[in-house]
Coordinates of C-alpha atoms in Angstrom, one line a residue:
X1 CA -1.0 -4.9 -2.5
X2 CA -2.5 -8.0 -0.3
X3 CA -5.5 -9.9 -0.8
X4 CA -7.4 -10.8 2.6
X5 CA -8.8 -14.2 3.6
X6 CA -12.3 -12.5 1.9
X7 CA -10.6 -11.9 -0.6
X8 CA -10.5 -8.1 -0.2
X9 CA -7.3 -6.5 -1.9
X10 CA -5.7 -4.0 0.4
X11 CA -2.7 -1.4 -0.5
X12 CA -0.4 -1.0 2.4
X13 CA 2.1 1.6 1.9
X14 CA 5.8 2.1 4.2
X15 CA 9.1 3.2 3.9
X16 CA 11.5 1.6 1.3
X17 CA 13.5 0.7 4.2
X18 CA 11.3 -1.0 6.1
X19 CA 9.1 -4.4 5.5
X20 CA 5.4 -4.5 5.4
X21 CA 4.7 -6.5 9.2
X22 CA 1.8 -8.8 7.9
X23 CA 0.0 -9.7 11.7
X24 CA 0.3 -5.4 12.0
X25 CA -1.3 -5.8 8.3
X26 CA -3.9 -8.3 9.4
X27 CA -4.8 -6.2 12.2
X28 CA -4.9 -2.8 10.6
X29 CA -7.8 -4.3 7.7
X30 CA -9.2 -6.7 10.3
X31 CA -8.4 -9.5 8.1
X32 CA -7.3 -13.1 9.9
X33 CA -4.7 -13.7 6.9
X34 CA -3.2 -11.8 4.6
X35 CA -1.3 -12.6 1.8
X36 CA 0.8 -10.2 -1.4
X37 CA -1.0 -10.5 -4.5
X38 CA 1.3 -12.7 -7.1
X39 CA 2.6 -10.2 -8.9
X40 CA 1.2 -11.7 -12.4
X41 CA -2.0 -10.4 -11.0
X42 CA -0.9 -6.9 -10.4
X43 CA -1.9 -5.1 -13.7
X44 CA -5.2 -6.6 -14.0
X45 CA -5.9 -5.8 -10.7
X46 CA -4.8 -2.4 -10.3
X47 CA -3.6 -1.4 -13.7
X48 CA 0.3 -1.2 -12.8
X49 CA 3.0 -3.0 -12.8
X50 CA 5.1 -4.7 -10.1
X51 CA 7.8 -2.1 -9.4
X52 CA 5.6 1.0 -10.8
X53 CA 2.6 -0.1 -8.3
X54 CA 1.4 3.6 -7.2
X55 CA -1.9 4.2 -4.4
X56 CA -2.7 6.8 -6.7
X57 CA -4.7 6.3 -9.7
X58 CA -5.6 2.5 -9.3
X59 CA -8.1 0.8 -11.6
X60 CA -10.8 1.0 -8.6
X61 CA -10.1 2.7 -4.8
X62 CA -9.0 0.2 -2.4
X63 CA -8.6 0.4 1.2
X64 CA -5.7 1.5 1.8
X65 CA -3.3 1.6 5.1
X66 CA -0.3 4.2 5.3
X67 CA 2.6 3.2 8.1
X68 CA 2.8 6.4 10.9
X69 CA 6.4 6.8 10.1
X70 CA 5.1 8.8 6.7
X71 CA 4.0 11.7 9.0
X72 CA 7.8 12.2 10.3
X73 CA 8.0 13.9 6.9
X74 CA 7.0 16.7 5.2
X75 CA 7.2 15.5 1.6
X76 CA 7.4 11.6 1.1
X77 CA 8.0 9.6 -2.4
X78 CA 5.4 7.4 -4.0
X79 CA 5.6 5.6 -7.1
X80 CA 4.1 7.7 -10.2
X81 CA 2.5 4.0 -11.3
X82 CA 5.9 4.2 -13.8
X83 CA 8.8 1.6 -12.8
X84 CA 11.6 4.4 -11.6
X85 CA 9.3 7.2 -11.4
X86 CA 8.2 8.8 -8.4
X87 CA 6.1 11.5 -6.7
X88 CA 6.7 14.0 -4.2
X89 CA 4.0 14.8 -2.0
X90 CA 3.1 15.6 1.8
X91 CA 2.2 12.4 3.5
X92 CA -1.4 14.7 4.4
X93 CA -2.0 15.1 0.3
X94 CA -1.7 10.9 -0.1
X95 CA -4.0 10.8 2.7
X96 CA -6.3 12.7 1.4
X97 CA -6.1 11.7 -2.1
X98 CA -6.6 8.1 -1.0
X99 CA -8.9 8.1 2.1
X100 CA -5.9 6.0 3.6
X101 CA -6.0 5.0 7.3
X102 CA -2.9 5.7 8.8
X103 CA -1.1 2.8 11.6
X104 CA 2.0 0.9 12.7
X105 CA 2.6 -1.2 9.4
X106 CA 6.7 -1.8 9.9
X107 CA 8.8 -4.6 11.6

């Protein structure tokens, strides 16, 4: 979850493995910074968590960006909002669910 030089939050989503490459962030939202929300703000924000932070079921819909890689997949794991809790789903159901766009996120 990143807040934008506007100050629009953003969820970006990507493999555990992988890091979140924030000018491929920036770029994806259109934003000319980017930053992670401090993670004191989290719950307030989006009604989880850090560690149990899920796309699904946030206080309000954000925009939110899905890294390509997800679609190699037929089912991928989300967080089920719950720290060590998760959700298996086809990449095209979070889509869907979430209205996310999907792009090149990862280092």
């Amino acid at each position: 979850v990143m807040r934008t030089d506007t100050k629009e939050i953003c969820v970006f989503c990507q493999s555990a493995v992988n890091e979140i490459n924030l000018k491929k962030a920036r770029t994806a939202c259109g934003a000319k910074e980017i930053a992670p929300v401090k993670p004191e703000e989290l719950l307030s924000l989006t009604g989880y968590v850090r560690g149990g932070c899920s796309p699904v079921g946030m206080k309000r819909q954000f925009r939110t960006f899905i890294d390509k890689s997800a679609l190699l997949h037929e089912k991928i794991h989300i967080s089920a909002g719950v720290r060590g809790e998760q959700i298996e789903l086809a990449p095209g159901d979070l889509i869907s669910v979430t209205g996310a766009t999907v792009c090149d996120l990862v280092l």
